[in-house]
Coordinates of C-alpha atoms in Angstrom, one line a residue:
Chain A
M1 CA -23.9 21.7 -9.3
S2 CA -20.5 23.3 -9.1
L3 CA -17.0 23.2 -7.5
I4 CA -15.2 26.0 -6.0
C5 CA -11.4 25.2 -5.8
V6 CA -9.2 27.7 -3.8
G7 CA -5.3 27.0 -4.2
S8 CA -2.2 28.1 -5.8
M9 CA -1.6 28.7 -9.4
A10 CA 2.2 28.7 -10.0
Y11 CA 5.3 27.8 -12.1
D12 CA 7.4 25.2 -11.3
A13 CA 10.9 23.9 -12.1
I14 CA 11.1 20.2 -11.7
E15 CA 14.0 17.8 -11.7
T16 CA 13.3 14.0 -11.7
P17 CA 15.8 11.2 -12.5
F18 CA 14.2 11.3 -15.7
G19 CA 14.7 14.6 -16.8
K20 CA 14.1 18.5 -16.1
K21 CA 11.5 21.2 -16.8
D22 CA 12.8 24.8 -16.2
R23 CA 9.3 26.1 -16.2
I24 CA 6.1 24.6 -16.3
V25 CA 2.7 25.6 -14.8
G26 CA 1.7 24.2 -11.6
G27 CA 0.3 24.9 -8.1
S28 CA -2.5 23.1 -6.4
A29 CA -5.6 25.0 -7.8
V30 CA -4.3 24.4 -11.5
Y31 CA -4.0 20.4 -10.6
V32 CA -7.5 20.2 -9.0
A33 CA -9.1 22.1 -11.9
Y34 CA -7.4 19.9 -14.6
A35 CA -8.7 16.8 -12.7
A36 CA -12.1 17.8 -11.5
S37 CA -13.0 19.3 -15.1
N38 CA -13.4 15.9 -16.4
F39 CA -16.4 15.5 -14.1
V40 CA -17.9 19.0 -13.3
K41 CA -18.3 22.2 -14.9
P42 CA -18.0 24.9 -14.1
V43 CA -15.0 24.5 -11.9
N44 CA -14.7 28.0 -9.8
L45 CA -11.3 28.8 -9.4
V46 CA -10.2 31.2 -6.5
S47 CA -6.7 31.8 -6.9
I48 CA -3.9 34.8 -7.7
I49 CA -1.6 35.2 -10.7
G50 CA 1.1 37.5 -11.6
N51 CA 2.0 39.3 -14.6
D52 CA 4.1 36.3 -16.2
F53 CA 1.0 33.8 -16.1
E54 CA 0.5 32.9 -19.8
E55 CA -2.7 33.4 -21.5
S56 CA -2.6 30.2 -23.2
E57 CA -2.6 28.4 -19.9
I58 CA -5.8 30.2 -19.0
N59 CA -7.5 29.5 -22.3
S60 CA -6.6 25.9 -21.9
L61 CA -8.2 25.7 -18.5
E62 CA -11.3 27.9 -19.5
A63 CA -11.9 25.7 -22.5
R64 CA -12.5 22.9 -20.0
G65 CA -15.1 24.9 -18.2
V66 CA -13.0 26.3 -15.6
S67 CA -14.0 30.0 -14.6
F68 CA -11.4 32.7 -13.8
E69 CA -13.7 35.0 -12.3
G70 CA -12.4 34.4 -8.8
V71 CA -8.5 34.6 -10.0
E72 CA -7.0 37.8 -8.8
R73 CA -4.5 39.1 -11.5
V74 CA -1.6 41.3 -10.3
K75 CA 0.0 43.4 -12.6
D76 CA 3.4 44.5 -11.1
K77 CA 4.4 41.0 -9.7
K78 CA 5.4 37.6 -10.6
S79 CA 3.3 34.3 -9.9
F80 CA 4.3 32.0 -7.4
F81 CA 7.3 29.9 -8.2
W82 CA 8.5 26.6 -6.9
S83 CA 11.3 24.7 -7.8
G84 CA 12.3 21.0 -6.4
R85 CA 14.2 18.0 -7.0
Y86 CA 13.2 14.3 -6.6
H87 CA 15.3 11.5 -5.4
L88 CA 15.5 8.2 -7.1
D89 CA 12.7 6.6 -5.0
M90 CA 10.4 9.3 -6.1
N91 CA 8.9 9.4 -2.5
T92 CA 11.1 12.3 -1.2
R93 CA 12.1 15.6 -2.7
D94 CA 14.1 18.6 -1.9
T95 CA 12.5 22.1 -2.3
L96 CA 15.2 24.3 -4.0
I97 CA 13.4 27.6 -4.2
T98 CA 10.0 28.8 -3.0
D99 CA 9.4 32.4 -4.4
L100 CA 5.9 33.3 -2.9
N101 CA 5.6 36.7 -5.2
V102 CA 1.8 37.3 -5.4
L103 CA 0.9 34.4 -3.1
A104 CA 2.4 36.6 -0.2
D105 CA -0.6 38.8 -0.7
F106 CA -3.4 36.2 -1.4
N107 CA -6.6 37.4 0.3
P108 CA -9.1 35.3 -1.6
V109 CA -12.6 36.8 -2.2
I110 CA -15.4 34.6 -3.5
P111 CA -17.4 36.0 -6.2
E112 CA -21.1 36.4 -5.7
H113 CA -21.5 34.2 -8.8
F114 CA -19.7 31.4 -6.9
Q115 CA -22.0 31.5 -3.5
D116 CA -24.5 28.8 -5.0
S117 CA -21.4 26.0 -5.1
E118 CA -22.3 22.9 -3.3
F119 CA -18.7 21.9 -3.0
L120 CA -15.5 23.5 -1.8
M121 CA -11.9 22.4 -2.3
L122 CA -9.5 24.1 -0.1
G123 CA -6.1 23.6 -1.2
N124 CA -2.9 23.8 0.8
L125 CA -2.8 27.4 2.0
H126 CA -2.4 29.2 5.5
P127 CA -5.5 27.9 7.4
A128 CA -6.2 31.3 8.3
T129 CA -7.1 31.7 4.3
Q130 CA -8.9 28.7 4.4
I131 CA -10.9 30.0 7.5
S132 CA -11.7 33.3 5.5
V133 CA -12.9 31.6 2.4
I134 CA -15.5 29.2 4.7
R135 CA -16.6 32.4 6.3
Q136 CA -17.3 34.0 3.1
M137 CA -19.6 31.6 1.9
K138 CA -23.4 32.7 2.8
T139 CA -24.7 29.2 2.4
R140 CA -22.4 26.3 3.8
P141 CA -21.4 24.2 1.0
R142 CA -22.6 20.6 1.2
L143 CA -19.1 19.3 1.4
I144 CA -15.8 21.0 2.4
A145 CA -12.6 19.3 1.8
M146 CA -9.3 20.6 2.6
D147 CA -5.6 19.7 2.3
T148 CA -2.8 21.0 4.3
M149 CA 1.1 20.5 5.0
N150 CA 3.7 20.0 7.9
Y151 CA 4.7 23.5 7.6
W152 CA 1.1 24.8 9.1
I153 CA 1.3 22.1 11.7
S154 CA 4.4 23.3 12.9
S155 CA 3.6 27.1 12.4
A156 CA -0.1 27.7 12.6
I157 CA -1.5 25.0 14.7
E158 CA -4.1 26.9 16.3
D159 CA -5.7 28.1 13.3
L160 CA -5.3 24.7 11.7
K161 CA -7.2 23.2 14.8
L162 CA -10.0 25.8 13.9
V163 CA -10.4 25.3 10.4
L164 CA -10.6 21.6 11.2
T165 CA -13.8 22.1 13.1
M166 CA -15.2 23.7 9.9
V167 CA -14.5 21.0 7.5
D168 CA -16.0 17.7 6.4
V169 CA -13.0 16.0 4.9
L170 CA -9.1 16.4 5.5
M171 CA -6.6 15.0 3.1
V172 CA -3.2 14.6 4.5
N173 CA -0.2 12.2 3.8
D174 CA 1.0 9.7 6.4
T175 CA 3.9 12.0 7.8
E176 CA 1.4 14.9 8.1
A177 CA -1.2 12.5 9.9
R178 CA 1.8 11.6 12.4
E179 CA 3.0 15.1 12.9
L180 CA -0.4 16.2 13.5
T181 CA -1.4 13.6 16.2
G182 CA 2.0 12.5 17.5
E183 CA 0.5 8.9 16.8
F184 CA 2.6 6.5 14.7
S185 CA -0.4 4.1 14.1
L186 CA -2.5 5.6 11.2
V187 CA -5.2 4.0 12.6
K188 CA -4.9 5.8 16.0
A189 CA -3.9 9.0 14.2
A190 CA -7.1 8.8 12.3
R191 CA -9.4 8.6 15.5
V192 CA -7.6 11.6 16.8
I193 CA -8.3 13.7 13.7
M194 CA -11.7 13.0 13.3
Q195 CA -12.2 13.9 16.9
M196 CA -10.6 17.3 15.8
G197 CA -13.4 17.7 13.6
P198 CA -13.5 16.2 9.9
R199 CA -15.9 13.2 9.5
F200 CA -13.9 12.0 6.8
L201 CA -10.3 11.7 7.0
I202 CA -8.0 10.6 3.6
I203 CA -4.5 9.6 4.4
K204 CA -2.5 9.7 1.2
K205 CA 0.4 7.2 1.1
G206 CA 2.0 8.0 -2.4
E207 CA 2.7 5.0 -4.2
H208 CA 1.2 3.1 -1.4
G209 CA -2.4 4.2 -2.1
A210 CA -4.9 6.0 0.2
L211 CA -7.1 5.4 3.4
L212 CA -10.3 6.7 3.7
F213 CA -11.5 6.8 7.4
H214 CA -15.1 7.5 8.7
G215 CA -16.1 6.6 12.1
N216 CA -15.1 3.0 12.8
E217 CA -15.0 2.3 9.1
V218 CA -11.9 2.2 6.9
F219 CA -11.4 1.9 3.1
F220 CA -8.1 1.6 1.0
A221 CA -7.6 2.5 -2.6
P222 CA -4.3 1.2 -4.0
A223 CA -2.0 3.1 -6.3
L224 CA -1.9 1.6 -9.6
P225 CA 1.5 -0.2 -9.9
L226 CA 3.3 1.8 -12.8
E227 CA 6.2 1.0 -14.8
E228 CA 7.6 4.4 -14.2
V229 CA 6.8 7.2 -12.1
F230 CA 8.1 10.1 -14.3
D231 CA 7.2 13.2 -12.0
P232 CA 5.0 12.9 -8.8
T233 CA 4.4 16.7 -8.8
G234 CA 0.8 17.4 -8.4
A235 CA -0.5 14.0 -8.0
G236 CA -1.8 14.8 -4.4
D237 CA -3.9 17.8 -6.0
T238 CA -5.0 15.7 -8.9
F239 CA -6.3 12.9 -6.5
A240 CA -8.1 15.8 -4.8
G241 CA -9.6 17.0 -8.0
G242 CA -10.7 13.6 -9.2
F243 CA -12.4 13.0 -5.8
M244 CA -14.1 16.3 -5.5
G245 CA -15.2 16.1 -9.3
H246 CA -16.7 12.8 -8.7
L247 CA -18.5 14.1 -5.7
S248 CA -19.7 17.2 -7.6
R249 CA -20.7 15.2 -10.4
T250 CA -22.9 12.7 -8.5
K251 CA -24.0 14.9 -5.7
D252 CA -23.7 11.9 -3.4
I253 CA -21.8 12.4 -0.1
S254 CA -22.4 9.0 1.4
Y255 CA -19.4 7.1 2.8
Q256 CA -20.2 4.6 0.2
N257 CA -19.8 7.4 -2.6
L258 CA -16.8 9.0 -1.0
K259 CA -15.2 5.3 -1.3
T260 CA -15.6 5.5 -5.2
A261 CA -14.4 9.1 -5.3
I262 CA -11.1 8.0 -4.0
I263 CA -10.8 5.5 -6.5
V264 CA -11.4 8.3 -9.0
G265 CA -9.1 10.3 -7.4
S266 CA -6.6 7.5 -7.5
A267 CA -7.1 6.7 -11.2
M268 CA -6.6 10.7 -12.0
A269 CA -3.4 10.8 -10.0
S270 CA -2.0 7.8 -11.9
F271 CA -2.2 9.5 -15.1
C272 CA -0.4 12.8 -13.3
V273 CA 2.7 11.2 -12.6
E274 CA 3.3 9.8 -16.2
K275 CA 4.5 12.8 -17.6
F276 CA 6.0 16.3 -16.4
G277 CA 3.6 18.6 -14.5
P278 CA 0.0 18.5 -15.8
E279 CA 1.0 17.6 -19.3
R280 CA -0.8 14.2 -19.1
L281 CA -4.0 15.7 -17.6
R282 CA -4.4 18.0 -20.4
E283 CA -4.6 15.3 -23.2
L284 CA -6.8 13.1 -21.1
N285 CA -10.1 11.9 -22.8
K286 CA -12.9 10.0 -21.0
T287 CA -12.1 6.6 -22.7
E288 CA -8.9 6.7 -21.2
I289 CA -10.3 7.4 -17.5
D290 CA -12.8 4.7 -17.9
D291 CA -10.2 2.4 -19.0
R292 CA -8.0 3.4 -16.0
I293 CA -10.8 2.9 -13.6
R294 CA -11.4 -0.3 -14.9
Q295 CA -7.5 -1.4 -14.2
F296 CA -8.4 -0.1 -10.6
I297 CA -11.3 -2.6 -10.3
D298 CA -9.2 -5.5 -11.8
L299 CA -6.6 -4.4 -9.4
V300 CA -8.7 -5.0 -6.2
N301 CA -11.6 -7.2 -7.3
F302 CA -11.6 -10.7 -5.8
D303 CA -14.1 -13.4 -5.2
I304 CA -14.4 -15.2 -1.9
A305 CA -16.4 -17.9 0.0
L306 CA -15.6 -17.5 3.7
V307 CA -13.9 -20.8 5.4
Chain B
M1 CA -5.2 -33.1 -0.8
S2 CA -2.4 -32.2 1.1
L3 CA 0.4 -29.8 1.4
I4 CA 4.2 -30.2 2.2
C5 CA 5.9 -27.4 4.0
V6 CA 9.6 -27.2 4.0
G7 CA 11.3 -24.7 6.0
S8 CA 13.1 -24.1 9.3
M9 CA 11.7 -24.6 13.1
A10 CA 13.5 -22.4 15.6
Y11 CA 13.6 -20.8 18.6
D12 CA 13.7 -16.9 18.7
A13 CA 14.5 -14.0 21.0
I14 CA 12.6 -11.0 19.8
E15 CA 12.8 -7.4 20.9
T16 CA 10.1 -4.8 19.8
P17 CA 9.0 -1.4 20.9
F18 CA 6.2 -3.2 22.8
G19 CA 8.3 -5.8 24.7
K20 CA 10.8 -8.7 24.8
K21 CA 10.8 -12.5 24.4
D22 CA 13.8 -14.5 25.2
R23 CA 12.6 -17.6 23.9
I24 CA 9.6 -18.3 21.8
V25 CA 9.0 -21.0 19.1
G26 CA 9.6 -19.7 15.4
G27 CA 11.0 -20.7 12.0
S28 CA 9.3 -20.4 8.7
A29 CA 7.9 -24.1 8.8
V30 CA 6.3 -23.4 12.1
Y31 CA 4.4 -20.3 10.8
V32 CA 3.4 -21.8 7.6
A33 CA 2.1 -24.7 9.4
Y34 CA 0.1 -22.8 12.0
A35 CA -1.5 -20.6 9.2
A36 CA -2.2 -23.6 6.7
S37 CA -3.6 -25.9 9.1
N38 CA -6.7 -23.8 9.2
F39 CA -7.4 -24.7 5.9
V40 CA -5.9 -28.0 5.1
K41 CA -4.8 -31.5 7.0
P42 CA -2.6 -32.9 7.0
V43 CA 0.2 -30.2 6.8
N44 CA 3.2 -32.4 5.8
L45 CA 6.3 -30.8 7.6
V46 CA 9.8 -31.3 6.4
S47 CA 12.2 -29.8 8.9
I48 CA 15.0 -30.4 11.4
I49 CA 14.8 -29.9 15.3
G50 CA 17.4 -30.2 17.8
N51 CA 17.1 -31.9 21.6
D52 CA 15.7 -28.5 22.8
F53 CA 12.7 -28.5 20.9
E54 CA 9.6 -29.0 23.2
E55 CA 7.4 -31.7 23.3
S56 CA 4.7 -29.6 24.0
E57 CA 5.2 -27.6 20.8
I58 CA 5.1 -30.6 18.7
N59 CA 1.7 -31.7 20.3
S60 CA 0.4 -28.4 19.8
L61 CA 1.2 -28.6 16.1
E62 CA 0.1 -32.3 15.8
A63 CA -3.1 -31.4 17.2
R64 CA -3.9 -29.1 14.5
G65 CA -3.3 -32.0 11.8
V66 CA 0.8 -31.3 11.4
S67 CA 2.8 -34.5 10.6
F68 CA 6.2 -34.7 12.0
E69 CA 6.9 -37.7 10.0
G70 CA 9.5 -35.4 7.8
V71 CA 10.9 -33.7 10.8
E72 CA 14.6 -34.9 11.4
R73 CA 15.2 -35.0 15.3
V74 CA 18.9 -34.5 16.2
K75 CA 20.0 -35.8 19.7
D76 CA 23.2 -33.9 20.2
K77 CA 22.6 -30.4 18.9
K78 CA 20.4 -27.7 19.3
S79 CA 17.6 -26.1 17.3
F80 CA 18.1 -23.1 14.9
F81 CA 18.1 -19.9 17.0
W82 CA 17.5 -16.3 15.8
S83 CA 17.4 -13.2 17.7
G84 CA 16.5 -9.8 16.3
R85 CA 15.3 -6.2 17.4
Y86 CA 12.7 -4.1 15.5
H87 CA 12.9 -0.5 15.2
L88 CA 10.1 1.9 15.8
D89 CA 8.6 1.7 12.4
M90 CA 8.6 -2.2 12.5
N91 CA 9.8 -2.3 8.9
T92 CA 13.3 -2.8 9.7
R93 CA 14.8 -5.1 12.1
D94 CA 18.4 -5.7 13.2
T95 CA 19.7 -9.3 13.5
L96 CA 21.4 -9.9 16.7
I97 CA 22.1 -13.6 16.6
T98 CA 21.9 -16.3 14.0
D99 CA 22.8 -19.7 15.6
L100 CA 22.4 -22.3 12.6
N101 CA 23.0 -25.5 14.7
V102 CA 21.1 -28.3 13.6
L103 CA 20.0 -26.2 10.3
A104 CA 23.6 -26.4 9.0
D105 CA 23.2 -30.0 8.4
F106 CA 19.6 -29.8 7.0
N107 CA 19.3 -32.3 4.1
P108 CA 15.8 -33.0 4.0
V109 CA 14.3 -36.4 3.0
I110 CA 10.7 -36.4 1.8
P111 CA 9.0 -39.4 3.3
E112 CA 7.4 -41.9 1.0
H113 CA 4.0 -41.1 2.7
F114 CA 4.2 -37.6 1.6
Q115 CA 4.7 -38.3 -2.2
D116 CA 1.1 -37.8 -3.1
S117 CA 0.9 -34.1 -1.8
E118 CA -0.2 -31.9 -4.6
F119 CA 0.9 -28.7 -2.9
L120 CA 4.4 -27.8 -2.1
M121 CA 5.7 -24.7 -0.1
L122 CA 9.5 -24.3 -0.1
G123 CA 10.3 -22.0 2.9
N124 CA 13.4 -19.6 2.8
L125 CA 16.2 -22.0 2.6
H126 CA 19.4 -22.5 0.5
P127 CA 18.3 -22.7 -3.1
A128 CA 20.2 -25.9 -3.4
T129 CA 18.1 -27.5 -0.7
Q130 CA 15.0 -26.2 -2.4
I131 CA 16.1 -28.0 -5.7
S132 CA 16.7 -31.1 -3.7
V133 CA 13.5 -31.3 -2.3
I134 CA 11.7 -30.7 -5.9
R135 CA 14.1 -33.5 -7.3
Q136 CA 12.8 -35.7 -4.7
M137 CA 9.1 -35.6 -5.7
K138 CA 8.3 -38.6 -8.0
T139 CA 5.3 -36.7 -9.1
R140 CA 5.5 -32.9 -9.4
P141 CA 3.1 -31.2 -7.2
R142 CA 0.4 -29.3 -9.0
L143 CA 1.7 -26.0 -7.5
I144 CA 5.1 -25.3 -6.1
A145 CA 5.6 -22.1 -4.3
M146 CA 8.8 -21.0 -2.9
D147 CA 10.3 -18.0 -0.6
T148 CA 13.7 -16.8 -0.7
M149 CA 15.8 -13.7 0.9
N150 CA 18.5 -11.2 -0.1
Y151 CA 21.2 -13.4 1.1
W152 CA 20.7 -16.1 -1.3
I153 CA 20.4 -13.5 -4.2
S154 CA 23.9 -12.4 -3.4
S155 CA 25.6 -15.8 -2.3
A156 CA 24.0 -18.4 -4.5
I157 CA 22.4 -16.6 -7.3
E158 CA 23.1 -19.7 -9.8
D159 CA 21.3 -22.1 -7.7
L160 CA 18.6 -19.6 -7.1
K161 CA 18.2 -19.1 -11.0
L162 CA 18.1 -22.7 -11.3
V163 CA 15.2 -23.3 -8.8
L164 CA 13.2 -20.3 -10.3
T165 CA 12.9 -22.5 -13.5
M166 CA 11.4 -25.1 -11.5
V167 CA 8.6 -23.4 -9.4
D168 CA 5.1 -21.8 -10.0
V169 CA 5.1 -19.1 -7.6
L170 CA 8.0 -17.1 -6.2
M171 CA 7.2 -14.9 -2.8
V172 CA 9.7 -12.1 -2.2
N173 CA 9.5 -8.7 -0.6
D174 CA 10.0 -5.5 -2.5
T175 CA 13.5 -5.2 -1.6
E176 CA 14.3 -8.6 -2.7
A177 CA 12.5 -8.1 -6.0
R178 CA 14.6 -4.9 -6.8
E179 CA 17.9 -6.8 -5.6
L180 CA 17.1 -9.9 -7.8
T181 CA 16.6 -7.9 -11.1
G182 CA 18.4 -4.6 -10.7
E183 CA 15.1 -2.8 -11.7
F184 CA 13.4 -0.2 -9.1
S185 CA 10.0 -0.2 -10.9
L186 CA 8.3 -3.2 -9.3
V187 CA 6.2 -4.0 -12.6
K188 CA 9.6 -3.9 -14.5
A189 CA 11.2 -6.6 -11.7
A190 CA 8.3 -8.3 -11.8
R191 CA 8.3 -8.9 -15.6
V192 CA 12.1 -9.8 -15.4
I193 CA 11.4 -12.3 -12.7
M194 CA 8.6 -14.0 -14.4
Q195 CA 11.0 -14.5 -17.5
M196 CA 13.1 -16.3 -15.0
G197 CA 10.6 -19.0 -14.4
P198 CA 7.6 -18.5 -12.2
R199 CA 4.5 -18.2 -13.7
F200 CA 3.0 -16.3 -10.7
L201 CA 4.9 -13.6 -8.4
I202 CA 4.1 -12.5 -5.1
I203 CA 5.8 -9.1 -4.1
K204 CA 5.1 -8.7 -0.3
K205 CA 5.3 -4.9 0.9
G206 CA 4.7 -5.4 4.6
E207 CA 2.2 -2.8 6.1
H208 CA 1.6 -1.5 2.5
G209 CA 0.1 -4.9 1.3
A210 CA 1.0 -7.5 -1.5
L211 CA 0.8 -7.7 -5.4
L212 CA 0.4 -10.8 -7.3
F213 CA 1.7 -10.6 -11.0
H214 CA 0.7 -13.0 -13.5
G215 CA 1.5 -12.5 -17.2
N216 CA 0.2 -8.9 -17.9
E217 CA -2.3 -9.1 -14.9
V218 CA -1.8 -7.3 -11.5
F219 CA -3.7 -7.9 -8.4
F220 CA -3.3 -5.9 -5.1
A221 CA -4.1 -7.1 -1.7
P222 CA -3.8 -4.3 0.9
A223 CA -2.7 -5.1 4.6
L224 CA -5.2 -4.6 7.2
P225 CA -4.7 -1.1 8.8
L226 CA -4.1 -2.1 12.6
E227 CA -4.0 -0.2 15.6
E228 CA -0.8 -1.7 16.6
V229 CA 1.8 -3.9 15.0
F230 CA 3.0 -5.7 18.0
D231 CA 5.7 -8.1 16.5
P232 CA 6.0 -8.7 12.7
T233 CA 8.1 -11.9 13.2
G234 CA 6.7 -14.7 10.9
A235 CA 4.1 -12.4 9.0
G236 CA 5.5 -13.3 5.6
D237 CA 5.5 -17.0 6.5
T238 CA 2.0 -16.8 8.0
F239 CA 0.9 -15.2 4.8
A240 CA 2.8 -17.9 2.6
G241 CA 0.7 -20.5 5.1
G242 CA -2.6 -18.8 4.5
F243 CA -2.2 -18.6 0.7
M244 CA -1.1 -22.3 0.4
G245 CA -3.7 -23.4 3.0
H246 CA -6.6 -21.8 0.8
L247 CA -5.1 -23.2 -2.6
S248 CA -4.7 -26.7 -0.9
R249 CA -8.3 -26.5 0.4
T250 CA -9.9 -25.5 -3.0
K251 CA -7.5 -27.4 -5.4
D252 CA -7.9 -24.4 -7.7
I253 CA -4.9 -23.0 -8.8
S254 CA -6.3 -20.5 -11.4
Y255 CA -5.3 -16.8 -11.3
Q256 CA -8.7 -16.0 -9.9
N257 CA -8.3 -18.2 -7.1
L258 CA -4.8 -17.2 -6.3
K259 CA -6.2 -13.6 -5.8
T260 CA -8.5 -15.1 -3.2
A261 CA -5.5 -17.0 -1.7
I262 CA -3.7 -13.5 -1.3
I263 CA -6.4 -12.1 0.5
V264 CA -6.6 -15.2 2.7
G265 CA -2.9 -14.9 3.3
S266 CA -3.2 -11.5 4.1
A267 CA -5.8 -12.0 6.7
M268 CA -3.7 -14.5 8.2
A269 CA -0.7 -12.4 8.5
S270 CA -2.7 -9.6 10.1
F271 CA -3.4 -11.9 13.1
C272 CA 0.3 -12.9 13.3
V273 CA 1.4 -9.5 14.2
E274 CA -0.9 -8.8 16.8
K275 CA 1.1 -10.9 19.6
F276 CA 4.5 -12.3 19.9
G277 CA 5.8 -14.9 17.6
P278 CA 2.8 -17.5 16.8
E279 CA 0.9 -16.9 19.9
R280 CA -2.0 -15.4 18.2
L281 CA -2.3 -17.9 15.6
R282 CA -2.3 -20.8 18.4
E283 CA -5.5 -19.3 19.6
L284 CA -7.3 -18.7 16.3
N285 CA -10.6 -20.0 15.6
K286 CA -12.7 -20.2 12.3
T287 CA -15.1 -17.3 13.2
E288 CA -12.5 -14.9 13.9
I289 CA -10.8 -15.9 10.4
D290 CA -14.2 -15.4 8.5
D291 CA -14.7 -11.9 10.4
R292 CA -11.2 -10.8 9.4
I293 CA -11.9 -12.0 5.9
R294 CA -14.9 -9.8 5.7
Q295 CA -13.0 -6.9 6.9
F296 CA -10.6 -7.3 4.0
I297 CA -13.6 -7.3 1.7
D298 CA -15.3 -4.1 3.3
L299 CA -11.8 -2.5 3.1
V300 CA -11.4 -2.6 -0.8
N301 CA -15.0 -3.1 -1.6
F302 CA -16.7 -0.2 -3.8
D303 CA -19.2 0.4 -6.4
I304 CA -18.5 2.3 -9.6
A305 CA -20.5 3.4 -12.6
L306 CA -17.9 4.4 -15.3
V307 CA -17.8 8.3 -16.3

């Protein structure tokens, strides 16, 4: 059992109403790896880094069972850099700087060693890159999940439509689901998206939780009401990491188990927002994760007798 | 066992992206009564109507076990009239007309016959009016719940603070909870509001569900993801009616049962938005309600083994 996770590794500069970090490790693959490594080992990373990526970060992830065999290291360029500022409500942010750097040349190669992985998480990348990864897999993974963003919906819709026919799970936020379909109702949007390919659709609504659609079924996982959302950066990727980590650990890709995986993802995301970047994820232990999942059970658990 | 419900009875003019109604019955007490009468009889209405209030509306409610003994009828004035227009996202609306008419003179009198009611729902009215109702009750009801709105927070805060010390449950929306406390975090706002008096706090988030706070506990009920929200008018009052109806029927005011009551309220609200005004509530039967509650169970039910 193992999980391939393809995505960016980056340095971020983040400004929230609570403070500022000029340089902190980030990128979708980093968050997915931190979250998933609580549940499955190895996490097979496929990414690209520059000469500024610190060894201590690599060591910290390797110590958690993350394999760097699929991470290309470019000697004469810098890592992907992103800088953003959050508004007071934490639901919206302005991107201040996007320096693609090494990411501009990212042409992922799946190591032979990773070919037996049963689970594949495609982070937010150009859909053509996502297609290239899927095509490199000699045996189709049991479950392929992908993220995307509004930028690809407007700039690479044909490639995006193609990759959608090749995956099992799409994860998008509510705005992206609406943009992809032109439907305001998320229920209608979900139906259209599932007709595009994915059997399962996860619509992330940030502090308002996440919806899982499958056929005519729908499941809802709330976000944990928190005293303070300190920094939302990476919460979506952490959600994906918890989700895929749970599936990889249990090897059960039934709708019933995907529901559970969404709760695990939501629990992991609720940790992520408590500190800057992946800081909170670094220090997490299993007891804390179990306690948090229990909080989710309490949050939605009720007894009822019908009328 | 019976429920008193104090609030407005009105005619509304409603415009949504799906259509327009120039004149349809409305008002908080009407929605509460329609929803609660599925669970408890009698629903003891305390309200005021003008000479334009149609007998057919009264008959329709009376047939459902709603008592009009506490409804004052004013011969030379018209009923409260409200007109509003919803925006495309259905979360915001513009009030076009508010004609208080008879509501300007509303001075509710609790009939002797209603004195034994164990449950009291105070709809959105001037907090001084809410206080007057509570003071008229010779025996304090087992559970008093109240609604309020931003208008009273800004114009009658001292009366509002007083009535908050006299009730068990406050229901507000997220914006109102923030305005009342100056706290953006709903968890922090909840703590402040419970220190003002109510043991239970319900924060309604519209299409994003509702939170129930009690001590250090929190429970979340989602809204049902719907294909179409046709008209949100009255959804909050319908929620309150389902909530109080369930409590009145079961006579159990434990935290555990309040959670269930929130699910029932959410189920009732999900019907309300399907048609104009209270049209959908009028035609509802118990089988439909049971089916809808089952949908809520499916929506949040999951199995989990801890990590």
